[in-house]
XYZ file of C-alpha atoms in Angstrom:
668
model
C 2.634 -6.572 19.494
C -0.770 -4.828 19.683
C -3.792 -6.330 21.395
C -7.358 -5.139 20.734
C -9.447 -6.330 23.675
C -13.288 -6.274 23.642
C -13.442 -2.910 21.883
C -16.763 -1.191 21.243
C -17.147 2.110 19.378
C -20.500 3.909 19.498
C -21.751 6.990 17.667
C -25.086 8.447 18.836
C -26.486 5.120 19.978
C -25.172 3.216 16.927
C -22.381 0.659 17.432
C -19.716 0.795 14.745
C -17.805 -2.014 16.516
C -19.325 -4.314 19.107
C -16.932 -6.147 21.451
C -14.221 -6.920 18.863
C -10.858 -8.476 19.744
C -7.760 -9.444 17.741
C -3.949 -9.349 17.842
C -1.440 -7.706 15.515
C 1.674 -9.864 15.566
C 5.243 -8.939 14.571
C 5.702 -8.882 10.777
C 1.961 -9.250 10.103
C 0.749 -7.987 6.725
C -2.942 -7.180 7.203
C -5.452 -5.783 4.732
C -8.707 -4.332 6.065
C -11.845 -5.250 4.109
C -15.444 -4.151 4.383
C -17.946 -1.923 2.636
C -17.690 1.872 2.788
C -18.728 3.084 6.226
C -17.949 -0.242 7.941
C -15.271 1.412 10.094
C -11.949 0.621 8.411
C -10.492 4.127 8.747
C -11.870 4.424 12.280
C -10.048 1.233 13.264
C -6.741 2.682 12.025
C -7.382 5.853 14.049
C -8.024 3.738 17.167
C -4.766 1.832 16.683
C -2.867 5.077 16.026
C -4.186 6.524 19.301
C -6.054 9.348 17.559
C -9.414 8.105 18.793
C -10.488 6.226 21.934
C -12.906 3.292 22.070
C -16.224 3.640 23.908
C -15.450 0.391 25.741
C -12.538 -2.025 25.905
C -8.865 -1.263 25.465
C -6.020 -1.356 22.972
C -2.747 -2.538 24.540
C 0.712 -2.081 23.085
C 4.264 -1.966 24.489
C 5.375 1.472 25.674
C 8.234 1.537 23.168
C 6.054 0.461 20.229
C 6.488 3.092 17.498
C 3.540 3.563 15.133
C 3.625 5.202 11.703
C 0.159 6.367 10.577
C -0.748 7.707 7.131
C -4.349 9.024 7.055
C -6.307 9.693 3.869
C -6.521 13.417 4.627
C -3.789 15.341 6.399
C -2.624 18.866 7.137
C 0.628 19.625 5.319
C 3.330 21.954 6.634
C 4.871 24.534 4.309
C 7.979 26.684 4.405
C 10.483 23.895 3.684
C 11.911 22.260 0.596
C 10.993 18.673 -0.270
C 14.338 17.470 1.069
C 14.132 19.531 4.272
C 10.585 18.374 5.020
C 11.539 14.742 4.444
C 14.589 15.122 6.687
C 12.324 16.030 9.621
C 11.694 12.285 9.844
C 15.051 12.046 11.604
C 14.014 14.026 14.677
C 14.182 10.749 16.616
C 17.789 10.237 15.522
C 18.757 13.707 16.736
C 17.086 13.046 20.081
C 18.805 9.659 20.445
C 22.192 11.071 19.476
C 21.842 13.825 22.079
C 21.012 11.229 24.713
C 23.928 9.065 23.552
C 26.324 11.950 24.021
C 25.050 12.551 27.570
C 25.458 8.859 28.470
C 28.994 8.701 27.038
C 29.988 11.800 28.971
C 28.584 10.333 32.173
C 30.321 6.983 31.651
C 33.705 8.702 31.348
C 33.434 10.092 34.881
C 31.654 7.183 36.601
C 33.670 4.620 38.564
C 30.871 2.579 40.164
C 31.148 -0.116 37.506
C 29.249 -2.759 39.480
C 26.253 -0.616 40.461
C 22.765 -1.124 39.022
C 22.593 2.455 37.757
C 25.872 1.996 35.843
C 24.593 -1.239 34.265
C 21.318 0.501 33.361
C 23.309 3.145 31.498
C 25.194 0.423 29.613
C 21.905 -1.272 28.766
C 20.396 2.018 27.544
C 23.533 2.702 25.512
C 23.157 -0.672 23.773
C 19.477 -0.068 23.057
C 20.128 3.385 21.589
C 22.925 2.094 19.343
C 20.699 -0.773 18.187
C 17.896 1.630 17.370
C 20.245 4.019 15.543
C 21.604 1.160 13.445
C 18.073 -0.011 12.654
C 16.726 3.362 11.493
C 19.841 4.157 9.464
C 21.458 6.988 11.370
C 24.715 6.651 9.461
C 23.413 7.094 5.921
C 20.588 9.621 6.195
C 21.238 11.451 2.925
C 21.366 8.207 0.961
C 18.156 6.942 2.585
C 16.265 10.211 1.934
C 17.329 10.204 -1.716
C 16.358 6.536 -2.161
C 12.916 7.049 -0.614
C 12.135 10.239 -2.568
C 13.230 8.741 -5.882
C 11.211 5.605 -5.178
C 8.147 7.784 -4.637
C 8.656 9.455 -8.012
C 10.542 12.659 -7.137
C 13.394 13.774 -9.376
C 16.619 15.132 -7.901
C 15.655 18.555 -9.283
C 12.538 18.445 -7.063
C 14.513 18.108 -3.826
C 15.119 21.862 -3.467
C 11.621 22.959 -4.513
C 9.194 24.222 -1.869
C 6.554 21.708 -0.784
C 3.881 24.354 -1.461
C 4.661 24.030 -5.186
C 3.337 20.466 -5.231
C -0.208 19.119 -5.348
C -1.841 17.402 -2.401
C -1.024 14.007 -3.922
C 2.692 14.778 -4.094
C 2.699 16.190 -0.555
C 1.067 12.944 0.562
C 4.088 11.139 -0.929
C 6.399 13.258 1.220
C 4.442 12.244 4.338
C 4.641 8.591 3.296
C 8.388 8.965 2.758
C 8.836 10.469 6.240
C 6.944 7.585 7.818
C 9.023 4.977 5.962
C 12.266 6.711 7.002
C 11.231 6.575 10.662
C 11.055 2.751 10.413
C 8.255 2.289 12.934
C 7.295 -1.050 14.469
C 3.911 -0.947 12.737
C 2.684 0.919 9.665
C -0.975 1.965 9.472
C -1.708 3.080 5.903
C -5.075 4.436 4.760
C -5.213 4.273 0.940
C -1.414 4.670 0.436
C -1.630 4.090 -3.345
C -3.866 7.127 -3.912
C -2.007 9.523 -6.244
C 0.841 7.020 -6.856
C 1.713 5.990 -10.401
C 2.312 2.353 -11.382
C 6.087 2.473 -10.876
C 5.742 4.079 -7.441
C 3.115 1.509 -6.424
C 5.452 -1.279 -7.495
C 8.304 0.333 -5.541
C 6.072 0.632 -2.467
C 5.169 -3.057 -2.758
C 8.835 -4.018 -2.790
C 9.560 -1.665 0.141
C 6.758 -3.142 2.255
C 7.886 -6.694 1.445
C 11.243 -6.003 3.123
C 9.835 -3.815 5.925
C 10.864 -5.342 9.257
C 7.735 -4.381 11.211
C 4.008 -5.037 10.869
C 1.702 -3.464 8.280
C -2.047 -2.841 8.376
C -3.551 -1.058 5.397
C -6.708 -0.063 3.569
C -6.659 -0.077 -0.223
C -9.021 -0.298 -3.184
C -6.154 -1.674 -5.310
C -6.805 -5.423 -5.448
C -3.404 -6.368 -6.861
C -1.616 -4.221 -4.283
C -3.535 -6.017 -1.509
C -2.739 -9.435 -2.967
C 0.957 -8.604 -3.317
C 1.505 -7.005 0.096
C -0.909 -8.705 2.511
C -1.089 -12.264 3.838
C -3.941 -11.702 6.307
C -7.338 -10.043 5.807
C -9.540 -8.659 8.577
C -13.093 -8.041 7.407
C -15.348 -5.598 9.274
C -18.986 -6.582 8.852
C -22.092 -5.968 10.962
C -20.074 -4.480 13.872
C -17.939 -7.659 14.064
C -14.558 -8.632 12.662
C -13.695 -11.821 10.788
C -10.040 -12.804 10.596
C -8.717 -14.642 7.518
C -5.089 -15.798 7.352
C -4.825 -15.117 3.641
C -4.680 -12.350 1.016
C -7.628 -10.483 -0.469
C -8.453 -12.734 -3.456
C -8.429 -15.895 -1.351
C -10.420 -14.106 1.355
C -13.249 -13.451 -1.125
C -13.511 -17.197 -1.762
C -13.377 -18.120 1.937
C -15.938 -15.435 2.816
C -18.393 -16.879 0.304
C -17.819 -20.377 1.704
C -18.409 -19.074 5.256
C -21.639 -17.375 4.203
C -22.900 -20.573 2.565
C -22.088 -22.522 5.739
C -23.915 -19.933 7.852
C -26.977 -20.162 5.607
C -26.928 -23.970 5.829
C -26.603 -23.975 9.637
C -29.284 -21.279 9.971
C -31.635 -23.244 7.703
C -31.205 -26.418 9.765
C -31.645 -24.466 12.996
C -34.866 -22.930 11.706
C -36.210 -26.428 11.006
C -35.499 -27.388 14.634
C -37.182 -24.181 15.856
C -40.266 -24.800 13.705
C -40.545 -28.395 14.905
C -40.095 -27.353 18.564
C -42.689 -24.591 18.288
C -45.126 -27.080 16.722
C -44.650 -29.439 19.691
C -45.109 -26.577 22.154
C -48.374 -25.544 20.509
C -49.520 -29.177 20.438
C -48.906 -29.950 24.128
C -49.278 -26.563 25.805
C -53.030 -26.940 26.478
C -52.715 -30.509 27.844
C -52.204 -30.625 31.631
C -50.275 -33.902 31.412
C -47.828 -32.413 28.888
C -47.557 -28.878 30.308
C -44.204 -29.573 31.990
C -42.846 -31.003 28.736
C -44.041 -27.921 26.827
C -42.371 -25.615 29.378
C -39.058 -27.488 28.994
C -39.245 -26.961 25.208
C -39.908 -23.250 25.707
C -36.845 -22.982 27.960
C -34.808 -24.883 25.353
C -35.760 -22.344 22.697
C -34.939 -19.453 25.027
C -31.469 -20.885 25.639
C -30.812 -21.497 21.951
C -28.253 -19.141 20.401
C -29.675 -18.031 17.086
C -27.279 -18.330 14.144
C -27.136 -14.997 12.326
C -26.423 -14.887 8.623
C -24.415 -11.847 7.601
C -26.288 -9.360 5.513
C -24.531 -9.125 2.174
C -23.985 -5.702 0.698
C -25.448 -6.506 -2.714
C -25.745 -2.873 -3.788
C -23.536 -2.312 -6.787
C -23.568 -0.282 -9.979
C -25.311 -1.943 -12.912
C -24.881 -0.291 -16.279
C -23.687 -0.684 -19.862
C -22.452 2.020 -22.182
C -24.954 2.837 -24.949
C -24.156 1.366 -28.383
C -21.746 3.791 -30.073
C -22.773 5.863 -33.064
C -21.333 4.844 -36.428
C -17.991 6.446 -37.333
C -15.048 6.072 -39.681
C -12.345 3.396 -39.307
C -9.671 5.913 -38.225
C -10.902 7.358 -34.940
C -7.881 9.448 -33.929
C -4.607 10.499 -35.560
C -1.775 12.031 -33.506
C 1.241 13.377 -35.432
C 4.356 14.981 -33.896
C 2.285 16.185 -30.957
C 4.006 17.845 -28.017
C 3.530 20.253 -25.148
C 5.693 22.670 -23.199
C 4.832 25.092 -20.417
C 7.298 27.951 -20.807
C 10.800 26.442 -20.630
C 9.513 23.153 -19.209
C 9.158 20.536 -21.931
C 6.568 17.856 -21.029
C 6.922 15.629 -24.113
C 7.363 15.859 -27.879
C 6.966 13.900 -31.117
C 4.034 11.763 -29.986
C 2.743 9.690 -32.924
C -0.019 7.092 -33.009
C -3.193 6.158 -34.863
C -6.260 4.803 -33.094
C -8.650 2.651 -35.125
C -12.299 1.823 -34.530
C -12.886 -0.526 -31.570
C -9.334 -0.272 -30.153
C -8.773 0.208 -26.425
C -5.367 1.572 -25.409
C -3.805 2.613 -22.086
C -1.462 5.518 -21.417
C 1.018 4.687 -18.660
C 4.067 6.250 -17.033
C 5.131 8.233 -14.023
C 3.130 11.216 -12.797
C 4.060 14.469 -14.513
C 5.237 12.837 -17.758
C 2.263 14.088 -19.816
C -0.517 11.474 -19.762
C -3.236 13.830 -18.519
C -1.770 16.583 -20.705
C -2.287 14.637 -23.934
C -5.818 13.694 -22.806
C -6.577 17.424 -22.473
C -5.004 17.978 -25.890
C -7.237 15.305 -27.457
C -10.263 16.886 -25.753
C -9.210 20.333 -27.134
C -8.901 21.697 -23.599
C -5.407 23.203 -24.109
C -3.164 24.398 -26.940
C -0.444 22.077 -28.232
C 2.203 21.457 -30.880
C 1.734 19.113 -33.843
C -1.527 17.651 -35.124
C -4.373 15.803 -33.415
C -7.144 14.869 -35.821
C -10.503 13.386 -34.765
C -11.958 10.921 -37.328
C -15.164 11.150 -39.328
C -18.361 11.306 -37.230
C -16.433 10.642 -33.994
C -18.299 11.768 -30.888
C -16.016 11.956 -27.852
C -16.873 11.559 -24.178
C -14.143 12.997 -21.932
C -13.735 12.086 -18.263
C -11.141 14.373 -16.658
C -9.003 13.259 -13.705
C -10.719 15.850 -11.511
C -14.144 15.327 -13.075
C -15.764 14.478 -9.732
C -14.386 17.694 -8.164
C -15.670 19.799 -11.096
C -19.334 18.949 -10.439
C -21.523 21.885 -9.445
C -21.537 21.666 -5.639
C -24.918 23.384 -5.251
C -26.871 21.177 -7.634
C -28.662 18.054 -6.499
C -27.780 14.618 -7.851
C -30.925 14.654 -10.011
C -30.273 18.178 -11.353
C -26.686 17.264 -12.284
C -27.892 14.622 -14.746
C -31.289 16.064 -15.710
C -29.781 19.399 -16.813
C -27.514 17.592 -19.296
C -29.934 14.938 -20.526
C -31.648 15.527 -23.868
C -34.226 13.591 -25.851
C -35.649 10.278 -24.652
C -32.966 9.824 -22.009
C -34.656 12.525 -19.879
C -37.562 10.161 -19.271
C -35.166 7.659 -17.665
C -32.977 9.887 -15.497
C -34.222 8.313 -12.248
C -33.637 4.802 -13.604
C -30.169 5.811 -14.816
C -29.277 7.262 -11.403
C -30.592 4.115 -9.738
C -28.128 2.028 -11.744
C -25.362 4.148 -10.143
C -26.781 3.534 -6.631
C -28.640 6.850 -6.328
C -32.139 5.856 -5.286
C -34.926 7.246 -3.135
C -33.968 10.404 -1.265
C -30.346 10.194 -2.483
C -31.212 11.916 -5.753
C -32.193 15.057 -3.829
C -28.845 15.323 -2.027
C -26.602 18.263 -2.873
C -23.351 17.313 -4.599
C -21.367 19.042 -1.834
C -22.511 16.475 0.772
C -21.583 13.422 -1.318
C -18.593 11.219 -0.483
C -15.678 10.876 -2.888
C -16.997 7.527 -4.140
C -20.489 8.935 -4.702
C -19.119 11.880 -6.684
C -17.046 9.486 -8.789
C -20.142 7.426 -9.621
C -22.136 10.562 -10.479
C -19.363 11.804 -12.790
C -19.317 8.432 -14.570
C -23.093 8.549 -14.955
C -22.716 11.601 -17.231
C -20.919 9.422 -19.805
C -24.114 7.441 -20.406
C -26.150 10.446 -21.537
C -24.996 10.213 -25.157
C -23.900 7.361 -27.500
C -20.199 8.291 -27.601
C -17.964 6.245 -29.928
C -14.697 7.478 -28.344
C -14.214 7.496 -24.570
C -11.240 9.449 -23.210
C -10.983 8.405 -19.551
C -8.378 9.968 -17.258
C -8.222 8.047 -13.953
C -11.886 6.945 -14.013
C -11.409 4.651 -10.991
C -10.433 7.440 -8.578
C -12.486 7.092 -5.372
C -14.246 3.923 -6.597
C -14.266 0.845 -4.382
C -13.098 -2.536 -5.690
C -16.600 -3.720 -6.612
C -17.431 -0.507 -8.522
C -14.128 -0.767 -10.400
C -15.024 -4.288 -11.493
C -18.441 -3.103 -12.760
C -16.828 -0.260 -14.736
C -14.245 -2.657 -16.161
C -16.931 -5.115 -17.324
C -18.828 -2.235 -18.946
C -15.686 -1.127 -20.815
C -14.859 -4.690 -21.938
C -18.394 -4.962 -23.374
C -18.215 -1.446 -24.902
C -18.104 -1.669 -28.703
C -16.537 1.751 -29.200
C -12.960 3.031 -28.895
C -11.304 3.993 -25.622
C -8.170 5.746 -24.350
C -7.599 5.091 -20.656
C -5.183 6.531 -18.113
C -5.048 4.459 -14.943
C -2.528 3.380 -12.312
C -4.690 0.409 -11.288
C -3.029 -2.691 -12.759
C -5.909 -5.036 -11.961
C -8.312 -2.649 -13.711
C -6.139 -2.502 -16.856
C -5.486 -6.263 -17.015
C -7.246 -7.830 -20.055
C -8.878 -4.475 -20.827
C -6.394 -2.892 -23.253
C -4.295 -4.506 -25.963
C -1.746 -1.748 -26.433
C 0.163 0.618 -24.120
C 1.803 3.980 -24.764
C 4.480 4.788 -22.196
C 5.320 8.422 -21.371
C 8.903 8.643 -20.115
C 11.629 11.292 -20.235
C 9.767 13.470 -22.741
C 9.135 10.643 -25.203
C 6.124 8.456 -26.028
C 6.875 4.796 -26.724
C 4.484 2.116 -27.973
C 4.263 -1.276 -26.226
C 2.235 -4.064 -27.800
C 0.369 -6.240 -25.339
C -1.373 -5.549 -22.057
C -0.347 -4.299 -18.637
C 1.023 -7.681 -17.498
C 3.578 -7.805 -20.319
C 4.437 -4.138 -19.782
C 5.042 -4.609 -16.044
C 7.232 -7.630 -16.745
C 9.388 -5.552 -19.107
C 9.507 -2.703 -16.598
C 10.641 -5.016 -13.807
C 13.374 -6.552 -15.970
C 14.538 -3.077 -16.957
C 14.732 -2.008 -13.313
C 16.616 -5.176 -12.342
C 19.122 -4.531 -15.129
C 19.562 -0.963 -13.890
C 20.134 -2.262 -10.351
C 22.751 -4.736 -11.576
C 24.680 -2.032 -13.415
C 24.288 0.577 -10.673
C 27.215 -0.286 -8.382
C 26.993 0.575 -4.703
C 30.499 1.807 -3.863
C 33.793 2.872 -5.486
C 35.329 -0.395 -4.253
C 32.698 -2.563 -5.952
C 32.980 -0.416 -9.089
C 36.748 -0.952 -9.172
C 36.302 -4.662 -8.499
C 33.863 -4.961 -11.395
C 36.350 -3.130 -13.605
C 39.136 -5.563 -12.673
C 36.855 -8.548 -13.339
C 36.035 -7.154 -16.773
C 39.701 -6.516 -17.564
C 40.735 -9.964 -16.368
C 38.059 -11.602 -18.535
C 39.213 -9.654 -21.583
C 42.919 -10.539 -21.230
C 42.701 -14.020 -19.704
C 43.483 -15.683 -23.043
C 46.433 -13.410 -23.865
C 50.107 -14.051 -22.996
C 53.222 -11.899 -22.664
C 56.918 -12.185 -21.740
C 58.281 -11.170 -18.376
C 61.730 -9.631 -17.778
C 63.456 -13.032 -18.145
C 61.808 -13.761 -21.455
C 59.480 -16.438 -20.023
C 55.913 -16.642 -21.217
C 53.462 -15.608 -18.483
C 49.650 -15.225 -18.585
C 48.839 -11.543 -18.991
C 46.481 -11.569 -15.986
C 49.366 -12.693 -13.767
C 51.059 -9.321 -14.282
C 48.787 -7.353 -11.955
C 49.654 -3.759 -11.248
C 50.308 -2.374 -7.786
C 46.858 -0.773 -7.799
C 45.276 -4.164 -8.497
C 47.190 -5.693 -5.611
C 46.052 -2.841 -3.366
C 42.423 -3.489 -4.336
C 42.897 -7.152 -3.484
C 44.166 -6.161 -0.024
C 41.169 -3.851 0.460
C 38.835 -6.658 -0.549
C 40.380 -9.065 1.944
C 40.221 -6.383 4.635
C 36.512 -5.772 3.956
C 35.824 -9.514 3.989
C 37.584 -9.833 7.338
C 35.543 -6.953 8.794
C 32.250 -8.445 7.620
C 33.153 -11.897 8.959
C 33.948 -10.297 12.316
C 30.565 -8.493 12.310
C 28.805 -11.776 11.444
C 30.540 -13.509 14.348
C 29.533 -10.740 16.792
C 25.946 -10.855 15.538
C 25.809 -14.635 16.038
C 27.089 -14.298 19.611
C 24.483 -11.631 20.381
C 21.709 -13.710 18.763
C 22.702 -16.730 20.848
C 22.676 -14.643 24.046
C 19.248 -13.155 23.298
C 17.772 -16.523 22.353
C 18.957 -18.068 25.630
C 17.526 -15.218 27.735
C 14.219 -15.281 25.858
C 14.046 -19.070 26.212
C 14.458 -18.741 29.992
C 11.511 -16.348 30.258
C 9.469 -18.476 27.810
C 9.892 -21.462 30.131
C 8.691 -19.365 33.072
C 5.683 -18.180 31.074
C 4.786 -21.766 30.152
C 4.724 -22.698 33.853
C 1.304 -21.849 35.384
C 2.940 -21.323 38.780
C 5.180 -18.494 37.535
C 3.112 -17.154 34.630
C 1.103 -14.609 36.631
C 4.118 -13.203 38.437
C 5.965 -12.621 35.126
C 2.932 -10.960 33.488
C 2.467 -8.629 36.459
C 6.178 -7.770 36.637
C 6.150 -4.830 34.205
C 9.946 -4.392 34.230
C 10.670 -8.040 33.409
C 7.915 -8.214 30.793
C 9.094 -4.979 29.143
C 12.639 -6.381 29.060
C 11.260 -9.588 27.533
C 9.464 -7.660 24.763
C 12.553 -5.524 24.154
C 14.763 -8.616 23.816
C 12.402 -10.115 21.229
C 12.477 -6.893 19.257
C 16.271 -6.726 19.541
C 16.485 -10.353 18.372
C 14.503 -9.466 15.218
C 16.868 -6.568 14.577
C 19.956 -8.749 15.077
C 18.538 -11.429 12.764
C 17.849 -8.835 10.065
C 21.382 -7.464 10.490
C 22.852 -10.995 10.381
C 20.967 -11.795 7.146
C 22.131 -8.549 5.526
C 25.754 -9.205 6.510
C 25.664 -12.746 5.127
C 24.124 -11.500 1.906
C 26.897 -8.917 1.607
C 29.481 -11.586 2.396
C 28.152 -13.865 -0.338
C 28.229 -11.031 -2.891
C 31.856 -10.203 -2.060
């Protein structure tokens, strides 16, 4: 679908990419890996056409539609959430206008055998196929489904986009891209600002997405669930692994060990050859032999071992100060902003050494109760801190609250007291701030660097209660793992808000779910909670019928089951089963069901005929392409090759349609 051919990208004499090549195939699910600054986001910009390579080219079909979600974007205001999302259908409006023009022209044309007439018919078919694929007939339903999946309530649909935070506006942009159903999705950190349920919904959406996906994410579980191919960017090169992220880590280590082994053996050969050269160089009788060895070394391609990025945070939380057994008591706690009730009647007790997680959709009150515990806002009910409890609070926007004009060193040194002041440089070094980095102003730091600096502040005192609201924001996968290990080893008590499932796994033993204004306790970790959540959603899907017809059919089935064992007398006094005495309305529903079945079977038959036709035409061109004598002429014939690519795309669409129809047929 997309071909990256010998691409080089240079910035001020430095090569970010050096002569890299790879293909993105239909239905690929690719995760980009590599350390910060390796060029992952730049690669997405190149593929999206927002940046050009210094050398090489990126080839894609002219009709290839790309959906690109950058990390940072400019949002448009002046529309409601629903209106802004509906702008995704600009393509549909354009296609429908063109369709109307073609239909009008066909009504007055009589040259049925001409090439121009057949071209119109072909364009008409393509437009109808595209309209069916992107859901032109059920726009309102699709918009509602996407927005609800991304966490919006129906009441939000008519609110202005300017009322929402940047994270929520990012969701709108993601929704618009998904509604456009592009051929390839390029997603740069799509799970940023998404809660657990929305991440899970996005996973399920991407699993059924018909096109290709390439994404960047620091969510390990999201990568493992969505991707089946990993492209690593390292040392200006790319390494392609046909597997997900976790398996890629294993294969990468194996590759590095093989490189080291080959390089070690090669170095032995080089050392031995150089020894022979030095031995025979001065002897006239062996000079020719020595020269041949020198040429051999010159021709030898040196095996390079990749430089591993071993820099990572290394820290442990200080041993907590002694405190009472009851660390925190929350009784009938609640919060409302004006007429908007966030939650009420929250009750729980936190004992010494416990680690709990607060989970739920965005806006349900998780960060609110963290602020209440930290005495940042007023609230209803009682929140009592235990005896001798010293709390360390990490706010969700902690990294953004740092003084922009202070240096890294000043940020920590100004807060440090006692003996810790003697070790500020060492402490900063454990968070990867060494050398000249400690003199950098906070305002020039990256998001990840600010996140590490904000975490560093938690080590300045021996807190026995950590209240952490989204502590993994902006952290890469390796830094998250270091923080998780530090929290597992931490002997104190912790309350954690996070949407990162891999981070929470085996870290907390109890969950408190915030949903619909209530706070509910769940024993067990995130894995058990997600399993319950998935079962709950499946049950909701099973009970949420799709159409009035299906609803009526389900009602009849239920009634028939309830009366199947009863009997009654007909007009002649004969005993008849009660379910044999169907009403006229029941008979009418049966007729409607048979009619719908007949329609679907007809659509299946038409789809099979079209699939067979496309497969035969594609097979013909495939045979020509496999013949060296005709290969070059086909490749250079842009019209034929474009038609070939279009037929393959149309075949995928027809197959997807055929599968959906058969699934519907089986259900009926």
